mmCIF file of C-alpha atoms (C1' of nucleotides) in Angstrom:
data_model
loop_
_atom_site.group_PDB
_atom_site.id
_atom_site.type_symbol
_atom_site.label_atom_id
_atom_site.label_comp_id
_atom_site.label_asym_id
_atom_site.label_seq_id
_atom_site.Cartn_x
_atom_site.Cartn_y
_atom_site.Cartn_z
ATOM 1 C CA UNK A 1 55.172 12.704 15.119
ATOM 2 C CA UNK A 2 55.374 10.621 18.306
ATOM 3 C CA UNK A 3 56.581 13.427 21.470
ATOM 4 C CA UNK A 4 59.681 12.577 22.434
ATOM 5 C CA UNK A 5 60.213 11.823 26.345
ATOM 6 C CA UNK A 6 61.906 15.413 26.961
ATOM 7 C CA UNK A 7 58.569 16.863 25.133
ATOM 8 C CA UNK A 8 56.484 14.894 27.332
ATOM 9 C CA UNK A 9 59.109 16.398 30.293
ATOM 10 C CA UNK A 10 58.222 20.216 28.798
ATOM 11 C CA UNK A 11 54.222 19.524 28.843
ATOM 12 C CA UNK A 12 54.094 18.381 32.302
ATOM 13 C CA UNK A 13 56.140 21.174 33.604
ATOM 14 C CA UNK A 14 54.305 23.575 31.834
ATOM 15 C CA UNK A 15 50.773 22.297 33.244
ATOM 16 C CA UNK A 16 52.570 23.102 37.038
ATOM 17 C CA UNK A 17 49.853 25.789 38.699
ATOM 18 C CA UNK A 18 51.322 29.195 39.407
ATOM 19 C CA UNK A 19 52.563 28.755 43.080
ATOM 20 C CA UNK A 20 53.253 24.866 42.914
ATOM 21 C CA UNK A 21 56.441 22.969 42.341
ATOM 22 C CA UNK A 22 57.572 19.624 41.783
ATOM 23 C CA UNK A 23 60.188 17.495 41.961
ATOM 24 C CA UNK A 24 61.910 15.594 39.114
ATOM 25 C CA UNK A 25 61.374 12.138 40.092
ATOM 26 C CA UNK A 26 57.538 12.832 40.267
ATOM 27 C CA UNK A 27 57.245 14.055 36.334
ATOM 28 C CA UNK A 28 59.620 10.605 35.573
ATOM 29 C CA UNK A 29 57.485 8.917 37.261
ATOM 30 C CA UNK A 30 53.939 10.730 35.762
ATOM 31 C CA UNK A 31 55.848 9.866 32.847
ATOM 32 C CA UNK A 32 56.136 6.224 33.529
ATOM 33 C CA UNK A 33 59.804 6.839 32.954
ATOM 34 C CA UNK A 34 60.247 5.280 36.471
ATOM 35 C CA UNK A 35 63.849 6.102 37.986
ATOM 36 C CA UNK A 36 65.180 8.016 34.784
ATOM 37 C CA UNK A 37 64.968 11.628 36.956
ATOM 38 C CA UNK A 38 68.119 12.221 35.649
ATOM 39 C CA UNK A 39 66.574 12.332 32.012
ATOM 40 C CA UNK A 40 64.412 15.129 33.990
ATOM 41 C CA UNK A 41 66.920 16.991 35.077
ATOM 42 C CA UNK A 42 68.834 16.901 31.837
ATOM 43 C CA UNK A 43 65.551 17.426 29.723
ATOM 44 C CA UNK A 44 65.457 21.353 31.543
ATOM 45 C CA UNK A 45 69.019 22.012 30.476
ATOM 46 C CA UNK A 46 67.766 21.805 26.553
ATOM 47 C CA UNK A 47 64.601 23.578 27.606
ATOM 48 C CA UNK A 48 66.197 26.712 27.922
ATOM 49 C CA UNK A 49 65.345 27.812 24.541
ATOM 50 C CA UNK A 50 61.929 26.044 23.894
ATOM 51 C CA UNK A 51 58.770 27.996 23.270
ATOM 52 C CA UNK A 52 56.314 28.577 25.351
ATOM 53 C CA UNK A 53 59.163 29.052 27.522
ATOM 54 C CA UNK A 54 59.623 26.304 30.585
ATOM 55 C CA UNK A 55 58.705 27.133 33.931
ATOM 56 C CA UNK A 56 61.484 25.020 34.945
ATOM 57 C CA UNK A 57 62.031 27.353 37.979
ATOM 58 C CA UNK A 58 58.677 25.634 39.485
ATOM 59 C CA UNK A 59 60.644 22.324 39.321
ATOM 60 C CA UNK A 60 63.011 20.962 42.093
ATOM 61 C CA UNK A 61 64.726 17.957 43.632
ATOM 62 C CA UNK A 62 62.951 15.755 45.977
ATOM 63 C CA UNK A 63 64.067 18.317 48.692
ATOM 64 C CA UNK A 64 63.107 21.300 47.868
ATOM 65 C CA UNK A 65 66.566 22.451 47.060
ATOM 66 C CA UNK A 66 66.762 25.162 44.044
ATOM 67 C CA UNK A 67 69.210 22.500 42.346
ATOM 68 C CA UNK A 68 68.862 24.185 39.238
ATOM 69 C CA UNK A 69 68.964 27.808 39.932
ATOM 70 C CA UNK A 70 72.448 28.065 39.016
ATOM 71 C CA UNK A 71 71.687 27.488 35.201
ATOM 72 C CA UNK A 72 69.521 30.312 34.986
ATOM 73 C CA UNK A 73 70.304 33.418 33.601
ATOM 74 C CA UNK A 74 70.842 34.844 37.433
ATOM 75 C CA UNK A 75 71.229 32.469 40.003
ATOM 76 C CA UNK A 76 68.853 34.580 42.045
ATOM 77 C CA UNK A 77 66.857 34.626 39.194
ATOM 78 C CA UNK A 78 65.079 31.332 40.204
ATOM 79 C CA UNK A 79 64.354 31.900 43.686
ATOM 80 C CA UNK A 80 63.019 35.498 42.895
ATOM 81 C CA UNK A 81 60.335 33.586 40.399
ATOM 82 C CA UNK A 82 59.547 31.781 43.027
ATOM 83 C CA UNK A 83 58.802 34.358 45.724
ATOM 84 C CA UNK A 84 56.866 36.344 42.954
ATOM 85 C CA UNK A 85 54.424 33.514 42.759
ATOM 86 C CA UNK A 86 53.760 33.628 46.095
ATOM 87 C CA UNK A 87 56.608 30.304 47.277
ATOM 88 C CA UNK A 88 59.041 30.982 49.942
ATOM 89 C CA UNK A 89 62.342 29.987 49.215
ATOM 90 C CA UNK A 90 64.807 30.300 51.716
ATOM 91 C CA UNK A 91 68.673 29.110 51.757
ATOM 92 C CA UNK A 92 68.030 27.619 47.954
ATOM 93 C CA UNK A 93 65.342 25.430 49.742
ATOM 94 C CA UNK A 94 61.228 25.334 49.458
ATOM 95 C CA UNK A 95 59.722 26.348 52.463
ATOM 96 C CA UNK A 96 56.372 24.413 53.030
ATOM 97 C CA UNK A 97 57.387 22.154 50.164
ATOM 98 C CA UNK A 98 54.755 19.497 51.093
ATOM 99 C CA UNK A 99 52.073 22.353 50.789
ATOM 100 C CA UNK A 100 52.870 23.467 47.629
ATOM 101 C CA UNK A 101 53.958 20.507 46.253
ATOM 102 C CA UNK A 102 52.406 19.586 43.028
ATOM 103 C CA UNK A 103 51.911 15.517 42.061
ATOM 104 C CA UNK A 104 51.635 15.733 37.916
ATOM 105 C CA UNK A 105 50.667 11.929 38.141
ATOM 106 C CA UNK A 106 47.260 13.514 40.121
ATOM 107 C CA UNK A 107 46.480 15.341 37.507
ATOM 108 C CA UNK A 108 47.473 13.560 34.324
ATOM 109 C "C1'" DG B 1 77.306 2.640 16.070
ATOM 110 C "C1'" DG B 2 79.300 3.390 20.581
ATOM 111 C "C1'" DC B 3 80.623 6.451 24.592
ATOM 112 C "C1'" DG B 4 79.779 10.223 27.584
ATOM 113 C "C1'" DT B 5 76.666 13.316 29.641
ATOM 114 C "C1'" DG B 6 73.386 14.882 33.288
ATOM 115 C "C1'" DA B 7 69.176 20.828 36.787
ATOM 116 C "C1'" DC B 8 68.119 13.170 40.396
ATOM 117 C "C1'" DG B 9 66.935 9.457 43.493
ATOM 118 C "C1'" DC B 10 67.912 5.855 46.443
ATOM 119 C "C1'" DA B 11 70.536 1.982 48.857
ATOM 120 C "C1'" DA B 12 74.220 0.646 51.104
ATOM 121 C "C1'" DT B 13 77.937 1.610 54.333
ATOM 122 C "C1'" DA C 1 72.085 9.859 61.513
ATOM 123 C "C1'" DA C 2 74.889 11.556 57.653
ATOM 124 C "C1'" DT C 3 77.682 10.907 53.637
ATOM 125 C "C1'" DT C 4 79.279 8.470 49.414
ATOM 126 C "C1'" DG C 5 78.661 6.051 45.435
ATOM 127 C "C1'" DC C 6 76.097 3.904 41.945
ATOM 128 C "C1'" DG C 7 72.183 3.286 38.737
ATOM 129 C "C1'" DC C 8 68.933 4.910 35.078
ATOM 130 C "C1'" DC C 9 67.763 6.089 30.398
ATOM 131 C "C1'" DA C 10 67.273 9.367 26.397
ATOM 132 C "C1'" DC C 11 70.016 12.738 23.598
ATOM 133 C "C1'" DG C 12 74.393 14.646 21.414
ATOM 134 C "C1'" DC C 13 78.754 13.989 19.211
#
DNA sequence: GGCGTGACGCAAT
DNA sequence: AATTGCGCCACGC
């Protein structure tokens, strides 16, 4: 059984540190998968259900921006993860988004 | 088997 | 400098 790209997608995200996010290009492009951030993006929609469960909240656009947080249960839901791990997140966006930044092609 | 979709990213205007 | 539009590629129907 070869792991399809969107598995691939659901083991990087899960090896994000507690208090790190990263940005969807960066995992397409861990993944070799180049520009195909979309494929990212749309890999987290099906990952809703998956088990272990997705910490898709740690992931984010190449801003910072919460772009997702309106496809979680709450759309507060996301931000509050967030805070609890000790990210500030203010206005939907990452504050200190370089710092906490997380590059999964560093550590894979 | 072919078309549309999509939680992004980037270039061009 | 900001905004708009287009491209990319795997999965679902």
């Amino acid at each position: 059984m070869e792991p399809s790209f969107y598995e691939q997608v659901y083991e990087v995200v899960r090896l994000i540190p507690q208090g790190r996010v990263t940005s969807y290009g960066a995992i397409a492009k861990a993944l070799g998968a180049g520009r195909s951030s979309r494929l990212v993006g749309y890999a987290m929609n099906l990952a809703h259900d998956l088990q272990p469960p997705v910490p898709a909240h740690r992931v984010v656009n190449h801003k910072g921006l919460l772009t997702g947080k309106f496809h979680f249960r709450g759309s507060d839901l996301m931000q509050e993860l967030l805070e609890q791990e000790g990210i500030t997140v203010e206005n939907d966006q990452v504050q200190n988004f370089k710092t906490v930044f997380w590059d999964p092609a560093i550590e894979i």
